[in-house]
Structures are given as structure tokens and as C-alpha cells.
Amino acid sequence: MSENPCFPTQGALVQFTFDAFGLLPRKSDSSDEFDETSKKSFQRLLQRLGDEEGLLLGNFEKALGTFHQLLASQIADQEVCDVVTGTLRDLYRSYNDMITEEGTFLAKHLSVLYFGFSRAMVTLIESAYFRSLQHRLFCRYGLVPIEPDWFLPEIQDSSEITWPLARVMRWIYHQADSSQTQFHYPGKTPQSDNFIYERNLENARNWVSGESLPSLPGLLSNFSQSIRGREDGIRDDPDLAESTPLLLLVARVSTAICREIHKAYGREILTELTNDCSDLVRSLKPEVTEFKSEMMNAKGTEDLSEIDARTWDNAYAQYMSFFYFKKHEASETLKRLRAASPANPFKPPVIHALTEKLGRYPVISQLYPITQTKRWNVTEDFKQLLLRGLDLKNNSATNTSDSEEFKQDLRSHDLEDQLSWLASWIDAAIAYRSEDYSAAMDLFEQAFEQAKYRAGKAQYKLVNQYLEACAKNDQKRRFKKGVEWARYLGISIRWLRDKEPTEENLDFVFMMLSRAMYPQL
């Protein structure tokens, strides 16, 4: 992984999502959606998106549309697809909030880990669980493993790791009262000669052993063929047949993600994340169970699918309002504890009392990101140089000598990579104030490129100053490219704001920025 201090691009996360779901069929898979030519063309689009080349918004929307199309071609239940895409949207919003609000001084792979610990895990768990609850998926997919953390790897004290896909496959065999051989090669005997079943069995053995990870089309096709080929057993258990595609989908995605974590960060981090995720899931389950029980008691039925949609949706909305109220109360209490006793704010008896009052999950879901972010404490040198650099950038008296001294201090503290964008921004501000707009534009562009995915809230001012410099130099093409990137990340543009980026509106913004002067940079 790159050691650049930044977060990955949004396009890189889109690429990772496709890889994790395994949606793009392989040569060995039969697919009506993508032939090899279409697949290669789409992979080039993903690569351009990851590299932030071309029309970012258009390619981003096309990638999301293709994702939904491919997922729907494999998962027939539209509500499952809605839960998946809704959860991904929530994760995307969480990531977008982070990259536009928080800067990073960490290498890219550590910035990813920071996102995982500080935001992604809680967002993923809540979104997946509550969206599933909203759509009442539990009414249609009642046969699932009893362990709440069935979708996580099992990590033994030895070096053995049982990946989620292997766990789920073995669970399916057990529920079908079948061996792996007889499940994938129904009726196999020494005289049997069925190429498809033989291939399915060989692939399944490789997947359980962890030797390879199938594409989603290949995985679902294998199990579908096996289920259709069985004369008894699973064909007589419609609940298992119904649940199998959903379980395999979740297990496939989880396995892909966990294997990447293991590869990038090692066994210790994977174990920590797995244990933390399991704890959060087990703590959330009573919240969901409580809501279901209240609905059963209120409506006098154990079959919650009988409740009409309007009644269910209203009850769900009220429940979520109460749930987020408890989380807000937990958050405010934790803030007061930190303010009252910064050195040791979260004393066990106090946290225990809070969980007794609000429930365990609302408390630990707020406490978890706080305790985890401590592992990435910002150094005092970084803090001081960041604040000093921003002061230099804002001070109209700053000159070239001040800038060079700042750069030397960055070098002496080994912070050139982390704050290169700020050094370039200071130089751009000096050129801007001296009305050397040509030099200012090049320096703003340099700072703009260096600050991408690392400067947090500072990106708003920097992007807008770069666009202003483009306008003052009559650089319409650069201006439009900067607008495209800002809109892609959801960064507001002066004079455009929420308006559509029509040619007329962009011409107006371009004209206004070419004339405007902003003394505060």
C-alpha cells in the first residue's frame, strides 16, 4: 500500500466494493449481463474512477447503477438489494463526511484503518441491522445461524482462521443433513460421471479450505445447481433454500473484507476488529429483540409479517427516534465526563450506571470510536506546525522568507509529506496578495492536488481559492475540472452553492470569481 498521508479516493472505495462483492463474473462463470468485452470496458471505467480521471460524477453514477444491476441479477429479492445498497450509501456518507471534515497525517493504509475503527464499524452494523428490520427480512429469512456473529471469521489461538464463507457453507451442509460431497454431487457413486457436479464439488472444497474465493455469480450458481439436483433433503426445506443466497452473499463479502484486513494489517488487527464487531452486534441484538417483542405484545401476534405496512413503518420510525435519543443522551453524557475529568473520564462504575439507564449498545457505540481514536494521537509537532502554517497563510504580512522558514521546520520535524499542501498554500497566498495571479494559480493548483483526501475542512477554502485563481487567469477548462471534483466530494462552491452546474450558472460563477477579491485567505 502507498505510504502517502491521505485517505483513499472515493473511486478506490468503489473499486474495493466491486471486488468485495465479487459481482464481476469470471471467464468460468456463465453471465447474461457481462461478456468479456463489457467487463474489460467497465473495469477501465473503475480504474479511471479510482485514479480520478474523466467525468467523475458521471462515472460514479454509472458505477453505482451497474452495481445495482449486477446485484439484482444475482439476488432476486428487491428488498435485500435495497438493504445492501442502502447500507453502502450510509457507509459512503460516513466516509464522505470524514474526508471533508477530518484531515489525516497517517499513511493511506493507516487512514483506512482509522476509518474502520472510528466510523465504519458502527455505521455498518447499525445500517445493516436496522434496514433489515425496517424491511422485515427476518420474516422471510428465518433460518439463519443462531450465533449473532455468524458472518465473522473464527480465529483460534493457533494460526487457524475459519473464514465466514467456510462457516456458512458448513452450516448449510449441516442444516441439509448432508456431507459436502453429497450436497454438491447428489447421488455420487464410484460410477458417477457428471462434469458439472464434479466441478462444483471441487470448487466448493477449494472455497471451504480458503484456497480461493469465488465470484458471487459462480458461488450462487454452484449452490443453486446443487439444490436443484437433490432429490430430497434440502428441496423439502424451503426455508433453507430461501436463506441460502442471502447467507452466501453476506459470507462472501465478509470473507473478502476480512482477508484483505489480514493481508494488510495482520492477525492481531483482524482479531481485534472481529472481537469488537462481535461485541457490538451482540449488544445491539437486545435492542432489536425488544422492539419485536413490543410489537408482538401490542398486536397480539408472533407473526410480525401480519402487521400492515403503515402500522409497521410508524412503529419503526418511533422506535428509531427513541433509539437515536438514547445514543444522543449517551454522547452528551460522555462529553460532560470528558470535560469534567480529562485525565480519566470514563470510570467503570459511571459507565456501568449509564448502560443500566440507556442500554449497553447506545453507550458503547458512542464510547467505542472515542477510545479507538486515542491510538492515533496527533503529535504536538504536527499540531503546532499546522496551526502556525494556517496563521501564516491567513496573515497578509507573511512573506517568502516566512514561507521558507516554515518549509525548513517541516523538513526538520519530518512532516514535509503530511503538510506539503499547507506549504504550497502559503506560497499561493503570498502570490495572490501580490496580485501575481498567474503564479498564484499554479501554486493553488499544487496545493489543491496535495490537499486532496488529507486536508479535511480546509479543502473548502482551498478549492474555492483555486477556482478563483483559474477564473482570474481565464482558465475555463481547469475551472470546470475543479468544479467537477468539488461537486464529486460535495464541497460547496462560492456563487454556485446548490444551483445546478449549467453552462449559464458556471459562466456566472466564473465571471464573479474573476472579479472578486477575498482579503481573508
Coordinates of C-alpha atoms in Angstrom, one line a residue:
M1 CA 0.0 0.0 0.0
S2 CA 1.0 3.6 -0.6
E3 CA 2.6 5.4 2.3
N4 CA 1.1 8.8 1.1
P5 CA -0.5 10.5 4.1
C6 CA -4.1 10.6 2.8
F7 CA -7.4 8.8 2.6
P8 CA -8.1 6.7 -0.4
T9 CA -10.1 8.3 -3.2
Q10 CA -13.9 7.6 -3.3
G11 CA -13.3 5.8 -6.6
A12 CA -10.8 3.4 -4.9
L13 CA -13.6 2.5 -2.5
V14 CA -16.0 1.9 -5.3
Q15 CA -13.4 -0.5 -6.8
F16 CA -13.0 -2.2 -3.5
T17 CA -16.7 -2.6 -3.2
F18 CA -17.0 -4.4 -6.5
D19 CA -14.1 -6.7 -5.5
A20 CA -15.6 -7.5 -2.1
F21 CA -18.9 -8.4 -3.6
G22 CA -17.3 -10.4 -6.4
L23 CA -20.0 -9.2 -8.7
L24 CA -18.0 -9.1 -11.9
P25 CA -18.3 -12.6 -13.5
R26 CA -15.1 -14.5 -14.3
K27 CA -14.4 -16.4 -17.5
S28 CA -15.6 -19.7 -15.9
D29 CA -19.0 -18.1 -15.0
S30 CA -21.9 -18.0 -17.3
S31 CA -23.3 -14.5 -17.4
D32 CA -26.0 -12.8 -19.5
E33 CA -25.1 -9.4 -18.0
F34 CA -21.4 -9.0 -18.9
D35 CA -19.3 -10.6 -21.7
E36 CA -15.5 -10.2 -21.5
T37 CA -15.5 -7.1 -23.7
S38 CA -18.1 -5.3 -21.5
K39 CA -16.3 -6.5 -18.4
K40 CA -13.0 -5.0 -19.5
S41 CA -14.6 -1.8 -20.5
F42 CA -16.3 -1.4 -17.1
Q43 CA -13.0 -2.3 -15.3
R44 CA -11.4 0.6 -17.2
L45 CA -14.1 2.8 -16.0
L46 CA -13.5 1.7 -12.4
Q47 CA -9.8 2.3 -12.9
R48 CA -10.4 5.9 -14.2
L49 CA -12.7 6.5 -11.3
G50 CA -10.1 5.2 -8.8
D51 CA -7.4 7.5 -10.5
E52 CA -9.9 10.4 -10.6
E53 CA -9.7 10.8 -14.4
G54 CA -12.5 11.8 -16.7
L55 CA -16.1 12.7 -15.7
L56 CA -16.1 11.8 -12.0
L57 CA -19.8 12.3 -11.3
G58 CA -20.9 10.5 -14.4
N59 CA -18.6 7.6 -13.9
F60 CA -19.5 7.4 -10.3
E61 CA -23.3 7.2 -11.1
K62 CA -22.6 4.7 -13.8
A63 CA -20.6 2.5 -11.4
L64 CA -23.4 2.6 -8.8
G65 CA -26.0 1.8 -11.4
T66 CA -24.0 -1.1 -12.7
F67 CA -23.5 -2.4 -9.2
H68 CA -27.3 -2.4 -8.6
Q69 CA -27.9 -4.1 -11.9
L70 CA -25.4 -6.8 -11.3
L71 CA -26.6 -7.4 -7.7
A72 CA -30.2 -7.6 -8.8
S73 CA -29.2 -10.2 -11.4
Q74 CA -27.9 -12.4 -8.7
I75 CA -30.3 -11.7 -5.8
A76 CA -34.0 -11.9 -6.8
D77 CA -35.3 -10.2 -3.6
Q78 CA -35.5 -6.5 -4.4
E79 CA -35.7 -5.6 -0.7
V80 CA -32.5 -7.4 0.0
C81 CA -30.9 -5.4 -2.8
D82 CA -32.4 -2.2 -1.2
V83 CA -30.9 -3.1 2.2
V84 CA -27.4 -3.7 0.6
T85 CA -27.4 -0.6 -1.5
G86 CA -28.8 1.5 1.4
T87 CA -26.1 0.2 3.7
L88 CA -23.5 1.1 1.2
R89 CA -24.9 4.6 0.8
D90 CA -24.7 5.0 4.6
L91 CA -21.1 3.9 4.6
Y92 CA -20.4 6.3 1.6
R93 CA -21.9 9.2 3.5
S94 CA -19.9 8.3 6.6
Y95 CA -16.7 8.2 4.5
N96 CA -17.5 11.4 2.7
D97 CA -18.2 13.2 6.0
M98 CA -14.8 12.1 7.3
I99 CA -12.8 13.2 4.2
T100 CA -14.4 16.6 4.1
E101 CA -14.3 17.2 7.8
E102 CA -11.2 15.5 9.1
G103 CA -7.6 15.8 7.9
T104 CA -5.1 13.0 8.2
F105 CA -1.4 12.8 8.9
L106 CA -1.4 9.0 8.6
A107 CA -0.2 6.8 5.7
K108 CA -3.0 5.7 3.4
H109 CA -3.3 2.2 4.8
L110 CA -3.5 3.6 8.4
S111 CA -6.0 6.2 7.4
V112 CA -8.2 3.3 6.1
L113 CA -7.8 1.6 9.5
Y114 CA -8.7 4.8 11.3
F115 CA -11.9 5.0 9.3
G116 CA -12.7 1.4 10.2
F117 CA -12.3 1.9 13.9
S118 CA -13.7 5.4 14.2
R119 CA -16.7 5.3 11.9
A120 CA -17.2 2.4 9.6
M121 CA -17.8 -0.5 12.0
V122 CA -20.6 1.2 13.9
T123 CA -22.2 2.7 10.7
L124 CA -22.1 -0.7 9.0
I125 CA -23.7 -2.6 11.9
E126 CA -26.4 -0.1 12.6
S127 CA -27.3 0.4 8.9
A128 CA -27.4 -3.3 8.1
Y129 CA -29.4 -4.3 11.2
F130 CA -31.9 -1.5 11.1
R131 CA -32.5 -1.5 7.3
S132 CA -33.1 -5.3 7.6
L133 CA -35.5 -4.6 10.5
Q134 CA -37.3 -1.9 8.5
H135 CA -37.9 -4.3 5.6
R136 CA -38.7 -7.2 8.0
L137 CA -36.3 -9.5 6.3
F138 CA -36.3 -11.7 9.4
C139 CA -39.9 -12.7 8.4
R140 CA -38.7 -14.2 5.1
Y141 CA -35.3 -15.4 6.1
G142 CA -35.9 -17.1 9.5
L143 CA -33.5 -19.9 9.1
V144 CA -30.0 -18.4 9.8
P145 CA -27.2 -19.5 12.1
I146 CA -28.1 -18.9 15.7
E147 CA -24.8 -17.1 16.6
P148 CA -25.2 -13.3 16.2
D149 CA -21.6 -13.1 14.7
W150 CA -22.0 -15.9 12.2
F151 CA -20.8 -13.6 9.4
L152 CA -17.4 -13.1 11.1
P153 CA -14.3 -15.3 11.0
E154 CA -13.5 -17.8 13.7
I155 CA -9.9 -17.2 14.9
Q156 CA -8.3 -19.9 17.0
D157 CA -5.4 -19.5 19.4
S158 CA -3.4 -21.4 16.9
S159 CA -2.8 -20.0 13.4
E160 CA -6.1 -21.4 12.1
I161 CA -8.7 -18.9 10.8
T162 CA -12.1 -20.2 9.6
W163 CA -13.4 -17.6 7.1
P164 CA -17.1 -16.7 7.1
L165 CA -17.7 -18.4 3.8
A166 CA -16.4 -21.7 5.1
R167 CA -18.5 -21.3 8.3
V168 CA -21.7 -20.6 6.3
M169 CA -21.1 -23.4 3.8
R170 CA -20.6 -26.0 6.6
W171 CA -23.7 -24.7 8.4
I172 CA -25.7 -25.2 5.2
Y173 CA -24.4 -28.8 4.8
H174 CA -25.4 -29.4 8.5
Q175 CA -28.9 -28.0 8.1
A176 CA -29.3 -30.1 4.9
D177 CA -28.1 -33.2 6.8
S178 CA -25.6 -33.8 4.1
S179 CA -22.0 -34.2 3.5
Q180 CA -20.2 -31.8 1.3
T181 CA -19.8 -34.4 -1.4
Q182 CA -23.4 -35.4 -1.5
F183 CA -24.6 -31.8 -1.4
H184 CA -22.6 -30.7 -4.4
Y185 CA -22.6 -34.1 -6.2
P186 CA -26.0 -35.5 -5.4
G187 CA -26.1 -39.3 -5.6
K188 CA -22.4 -39.6 -6.3
T189 CA -21.1 -43.2 -6.7
P190 CA -17.9 -44.6 -8.0
Q191 CA -19.6 -45.0 -11.3
S192 CA -20.9 -41.4 -11.5
D193 CA -19.8 -39.2 -14.3
N194 CA -21.2 -35.7 -14.2
F195 CA -18.8 -32.9 -15.2
I196 CA -20.9 -30.0 -13.7
Y197 CA -21.3 -31.7 -10.3
E198 CA -17.7 -32.8 -10.2
R199 CA -16.5 -29.2 -10.9
N200 CA -19.0 -27.8 -8.3
L201 CA -17.6 -30.2 -5.7
E202 CA -14.0 -29.4 -6.5
N203 CA -14.7 -25.6 -6.3
A204 CA -16.6 -26.0 -3.0
R205 CA -13.7 -27.8 -1.5
N206 CA -11.3 -25.0 -2.5
W207 CA -13.7 -22.4 -1.1
V208 CA -14.0 -24.1 2.3
S209 CA -10.3 -24.6 2.6
G210 CA -9.7 -21.0 1.8
E211 CA -7.6 -21.7 -1.3
S212 CA -9.7 -19.5 -3.5
L213 CA -12.6 -17.0 -3.3
P214 CA -15.4 -17.4 -5.8
S215 CA -17.2 -14.6 -7.7
L216 CA -20.7 -14.1 -6.4
P217 CA -22.3 -15.4 -9.7
G218 CA -20.1 -18.6 -9.5
L219 CA -20.9 -19.2 -5.8
L220 CA -24.6 -18.8 -6.1
S221 CA -24.8 -20.8 -9.3
N222 CA -22.9 -23.7 -7.7
F223 CA -25.3 -23.9 -4.8
S224 CA -28.4 -23.4 -7.0
Q225 CA -27.4 -26.3 -9.2
S226 CA -26.7 -28.4 -6.1
I227 CA -30.1 -27.6 -4.6
R228 CA -31.9 -28.3 -7.9
G229 CA -30.1 -31.6 -8.2
R230 CA -31.0 -33.0 -4.9
E231 CA -34.0 -35.4 -4.8
D232 CA -34.8 -34.9 -1.2
G233 CA -33.5 -33.2 2.0
I234 CA -32.9 -29.5 1.2
R235 CA -35.6 -29.5 -1.6
D236 CA -38.1 -30.3 1.2
D237 CA -36.8 -27.4 3.3
P238 CA -37.9 -24.2 1.5
D239 CA -36.7 -22.0 4.4
L240 CA -33.1 -23.2 3.9
A241 CA -33.3 -22.9 0.1
E242 CA -34.7 -19.3 0.6
S243 CA -32.0 -18.2 3.0
T244 CA -29.0 -19.8 1.2
P245 CA -28.4 -17.0 -1.4
L246 CA -28.5 -14.2 1.3
L247 CA -26.2 -16.1 3.7
L248 CA -23.7 -16.8 0.9
L249 CA -23.8 -13.1 -0.2
V250 CA -23.0 -11.8 3.3
A251 CA -20.4 -14.5 3.9
R252 CA -18.7 -13.8 0.6
V253 CA -18.4 -10.1 1.2
S254 CA -17.3 -10.6 4.8
T255 CA -14.6 -13.1 3.8
A256 CA -13.2 -10.8 1.1
I257 CA -13.0 -7.9 3.5
C258 CA -11.5 -9.9 6.4
R259 CA -8.9 -11.5 4.1
E260 CA -7.8 -8.0 3.0
I261 CA -7.6 -6.9 6.6
H262 CA -5.5 -9.9 7.5
K263 CA -3.2 -9.4 4.5
A264 CA -2.7 -5.6 5.1
Y265 CA -2.6 -5.4 8.9
G266 CA -2.0 -8.9 10.2
R267 CA -3.7 -11.4 12.5
E268 CA -3.7 -9.2 15.6
I269 CA -5.7 -6.3 14.0
L270 CA -8.1 -8.8 12.4
T271 CA -8.7 -10.4 15.7
E272 CA -9.3 -7.1 17.4
L273 CA -11.7 -5.9 14.8
T274 CA -13.6 -9.3 14.8
N275 CA -13.9 -9.2 18.6
D276 CA -15.1 -5.6 18.6
C277 CA -17.6 -6.2 15.9
S278 CA -18.9 -9.3 17.7
D279 CA -19.3 -7.3 20.9
L280 CA -21.2 -4.5 19.1
V281 CA -23.5 -7.0 17.3
R282 CA -24.3 -8.9 20.5
S283 CA -25.0 -5.6 22.3
L284 CA -27.3 -4.4 19.5
K285 CA -29.4 -7.6 19.3
P286 CA -31.3 -7.0 22.6
E287 CA -32.4 -3.6 21.2
V288 CA -33.9 -5.2 18.1
T289 CA -35.4 -8.0 20.1
E290 CA -37.1 -5.6 22.5
F291 CA -38.7 -3.8 19.6
K292 CA -40.0 -7.0 18.1
S293 CA -41.4 -8.2 21.4
E294 CA -43.2 -4.9 22.0
M295 CA -44.8 -5.2 18.6
M296 CA -45.8 -8.8 19.2
N297 CA -47.4 -7.8 22.5
A298 CA -49.1 -4.7 21.1
K299 CA -50.6 -6.5 18.1
G300 CA -51.2 -9.9 19.8
T301 CA -49.3 -11.9 17.2
E302 CA -46.0 -13.7 16.9
D303 CA -46.0 -13.4 13.1
L304 CA -44.9 -9.8 12.5
S305 CA -45.4 -10.2 8.8
E306 CA -49.2 -9.9 9.5
I307 CA -48.8 -6.3 10.6
D308 CA -49.8 -3.9 7.8
A309 CA -47.1 -1.7 6.3
R310 CA -48.4 1.6 7.6
T311 CA -48.6 0.4 11.2
W312 CA -45.1 -1.2 11.0
D313 CA -43.5 1.9 9.4
N314 CA -44.9 4.2 12.0
A315 CA -43.8 1.9 14.9
Y316 CA -40.4 1.6 13.3
A317 CA -40.0 5.4 13.0
Q318 CA -41.0 5.9 16.6
Y319 CA -38.6 3.2 17.7
M320 CA -35.7 4.7 15.7
S321 CA -36.4 8.1 17.2
F322 CA -36.2 6.6 20.7
F323 CA -33.0 4.7 19.8
Y324 CA -31.2 7.8 18.5
F325 CA -32.4 9.8 21.5
K326 CA -30.6 7.2 23.7
K327 CA -27.5 7.5 21.6
H328 CA -27.6 11.3 21.9
E329 CA -28.0 11.1 25.6
A330 CA -25.0 8.8 25.8
S331 CA -23.0 11.1 23.6
E332 CA -23.8 14.2 25.7
T333 CA -23.0 12.4 28.9
L334 CA -19.7 11.2 27.6
K335 CA -18.8 14.7 26.6
R336 CA -19.6 16.0 30.1
L337 CA -17.5 13.3 31.6
R338 CA -14.5 14.2 29.4
A339 CA -14.9 17.9 30.3
A340 CA -15.1 17.2 34.0
S341 CA -12.2 14.7 34.2
P342 CA -10.0 14.8 31.1
A343 CA -7.3 12.5 32.5
N344 CA -9.7 9.7 33.4
P345 CA -13.2 10.5 32.2
F346 CA -14.8 7.0 31.7
K347 CA -14.6 5.3 35.1
P348 CA -16.2 1.8 35.0
P349 CA -18.8 2.4 37.7
V350 CA -20.0 5.5 35.9
I351 CA -20.2 3.7 32.5
H352 CA -22.0 0.8 34.1
A353 CA -24.6 3.2 35.6
L354 CA -25.1 4.8 32.2
T355 CA -25.6 1.4 30.4
E356 CA -28.1 0.5 33.1
K357 CA -30.0 3.6 32.3
L358 CA -29.8 3.7 28.4
G359 CA -28.8 0.2 27.4
R360 CA -25.4 -1.2 26.6
Y361 CA -25.4 -0.6 22.9
P362 CA -26.2 3.1 22.9
V363 CA -23.4 3.7 25.3
I364 CA -20.6 1.5 23.8
S365 CA -21.4 2.6 20.2
Q366 CA -20.6 6.2 21.3
L367 CA -17.7 5.2 23.5
Y368 CA -16.0 2.9 21.1
P369 CA -14.9 5.5 18.5
I370 CA -13.6 7.8 21.3
T371 CA -11.5 5.1 22.8
Q372 CA -10.2 3.8 19.5
T373 CA -9.1 7.2 18.1
K374 CA -6.6 7.5 21.0
R375 CA -4.3 5.1 19.3
W376 CA -3.7 7.7 16.6
N377 CA -2.8 10.7 18.7
V378 CA -1.7 13.7 16.7
T379 CA 1.9 14.7 17.7
E380 CA 2.5 18.1 19.3
D381 CA 4.9 19.0 16.4
F382 CA 2.1 18.3 13.9
K383 CA -0.4 20.4 15.8
Q384 CA 1.9 23.3 16.3
L385 CA 3.1 23.4 12.7
L386 CA -0.5 23.0 11.3
L387 CA -1.7 26.0 13.4
R388 CA 1.4 28.0 12.6
G389 CA 1.0 27.3 8.9
L390 CA -2.6 28.4 8.9
D391 CA -1.7 31.6 10.7
L392 CA 1.0 32.3 8.1
K393 CA -1.5 31.6 5.3
N394 CA -4.0 34.0 6.8
N395 CA -1.6 36.8 7.7
S396 CA -1.3 39.4 4.9
A397 CA 2.2 40.3 6.2
T398 CA 3.6 36.8 5.5
N399 CA 6.5 36.9 3.0
T400 CA 8.7 34.5 1.1
S401 CA 11.2 34.4 4.0
D402 CA 8.5 33.3 6.4
S403 CA 7.4 30.6 3.9
E404 CA 11.0 29.2 3.5
E405 CA 11.4 29.1 7.3
F406 CA 8.2 27.2 7.6
K407 CA 9.3 24.6 5.0
Q408 CA 12.6 24.2 6.8
D409 CA 10.7 23.5 10.0
L410 CA 8.6 20.9 8.2
R411 CA 11.8 19.2 7.0
S412 CA 13.4 19.2 10.4
H413 CA 10.4 17.6 12.0
D414 CA 9.9 15.1 9.2
L415 CA 6.5 16.5 8.3
E416 CA 7.0 17.5 4.7
D417 CA 4.7 14.8 3.3
Q418 CA 2.0 15.5 5.9
L419 CA 1.8 19.3 5.4
S420 CA 3.2 19.8 1.9
W421 CA -0.2 21.1 0.9
L422 CA -0.1 23.8 3.6
A423 CA 3.4 25.0 2.5
S424 CA 2.1 25.3 -1.1
W425 CA -1.0 27.1 0.1
I426 CA 1.1 29.7 1.9
D427 CA 3.1 30.4 -1.2
A428 CA -0.1 30.7 -3.2
A429 CA -1.5 33.2 -0.7
I430 CA 1.7 35.3 -1.0
A431 CA 1.4 35.4 -4.8
Y432 CA -2.3 36.1 -4.6
R433 CA -1.8 39.1 -2.3
S434 CA 0.9 40.5 -4.6
E435 CA -1.6 40.1 -7.5
D436 CA 0.6 37.7 -9.3
Y437 CA -2.4 35.6 -10.3
S438 CA -0.6 33.5 -12.8
A439 CA 1.9 32.2 -10.2
A440 CA -0.9 32.0 -7.7
M441 CA -2.9 29.8 -9.9
D442 CA -0.1 27.3 -10.3
L443 CA 0.6 27.3 -6.6
F444 CA -3.1 27.0 -5.7
E445 CA -3.3 24.0 -8.1
Q446 CA -0.3 22.4 -6.5
A447 CA -1.8 22.9 -3.0
F448 CA -5.2 21.7 -4.3
E449 CA -3.7 18.4 -5.6
Q450 CA -1.6 17.9 -2.5
A451 CA -4.5 18.5 -0.2
K452 CA -7.0 16.1 -1.8
Y453 CA -8.2 13.5 0.7
R454 CA -6.0 14.8 3.5
A455 CA -6.8 18.4 4.4
G456 CA -10.3 17.9 5.8
K457 CA -12.3 21.1 6.2
A458 CA -9.5 23.2 4.8
Q459 CA -10.4 21.8 1.4
Y460 CA -13.4 24.1 1.1
K461 CA -11.4 27.3 1.2
L462 CA -8.5 25.9 -0.9
V463 CA -10.7 24.5 -3.7
N464 CA -12.6 27.8 -3.9
Q465 CA -9.4 29.8 -4.0
Y466 CA -8.0 27.6 -6.7
L467 CA -11.2 28.1 -8.7
E468 CA -10.9 31.9 -8.2
A469 CA -7.3 31.8 -9.5
C470 CA -8.5 29.8 -12.6
A471 CA -11.1 32.5 -13.3
K472 CA -8.7 35.3 -12.8
N473 CA -6.4 33.6 -15.4
D474 CA -9.3 32.8 -17.8
Q475 CA -8.6 29.1 -17.4
K476 CA -12.1 27.7 -18.0
R477 CA -11.0 24.1 -18.5
R478 CA -9.1 23.9 -15.2
F479 CA -12.0 25.7 -13.6
K480 CA -14.6 23.2 -14.7
K481 CA -12.3 20.3 -13.7
G482 CA -12.0 21.8 -10.2
V483 CA -15.8 22.3 -10.0
E484 CA -16.3 18.7 -11.0
W485 CA -14.1 17.4 -8.2
A486 CA -15.6 19.7 -5.6
R487 CA -19.1 18.6 -6.5
Y488 CA -18.0 14.9 -6.6
L489 CA -17.0 15.3 -2.9
G490 CA -19.9 17.5 -2.0
I491 CA -17.8 20.6 -1.3
S492 CA -19.7 23.8 -1.7
I493 CA -18.6 26.3 -4.4
R494 CA -18.9 30.1 -3.9
W495 CA -21.7 31.7 -6.0
L496 CA -22.9 28.3 -7.2
R497 CA -23.9 26.6 -3.9
D498 CA -26.9 24.4 -4.5
K499 CA -27.6 25.5 -8.1
E500 CA -27.2 23.1 -11.0
P501 CA -23.9 23.5 -12.8
T502 CA -25.4 24.6 -16.1
E503 CA -23.2 26.4 -18.5
E504 CA -25.1 29.6 -17.7
N505 CA -24.5 29.2 -13.9
L506 CA -20.9 28.2 -14.4
D507 CA -20.3 31.3 -16.6
F508 CA -21.8 33.5 -13.9
V509 CA -19.6 31.9 -11.2
F510 CA -16.6 32.2 -13.4
M511 CA -17.3 35.9 -14.0
M512 CA -17.9 36.7 -10.4
L513 CA -14.7 34.9 -9.2
S514 CA -12.7 36.7 -11.9
R515 CA -13.7 40.0 -10.3
A516 CA -14.0 39.2 -6.6
M517 CA -11.3 39.8 -4.1
Y518 CA -11.2 37.9 -0.8
P519 CA -8.8 39.5 1.7
Q520 CA -9.2 36.6 4.1
L521 CA -7.5 33.5 2.7

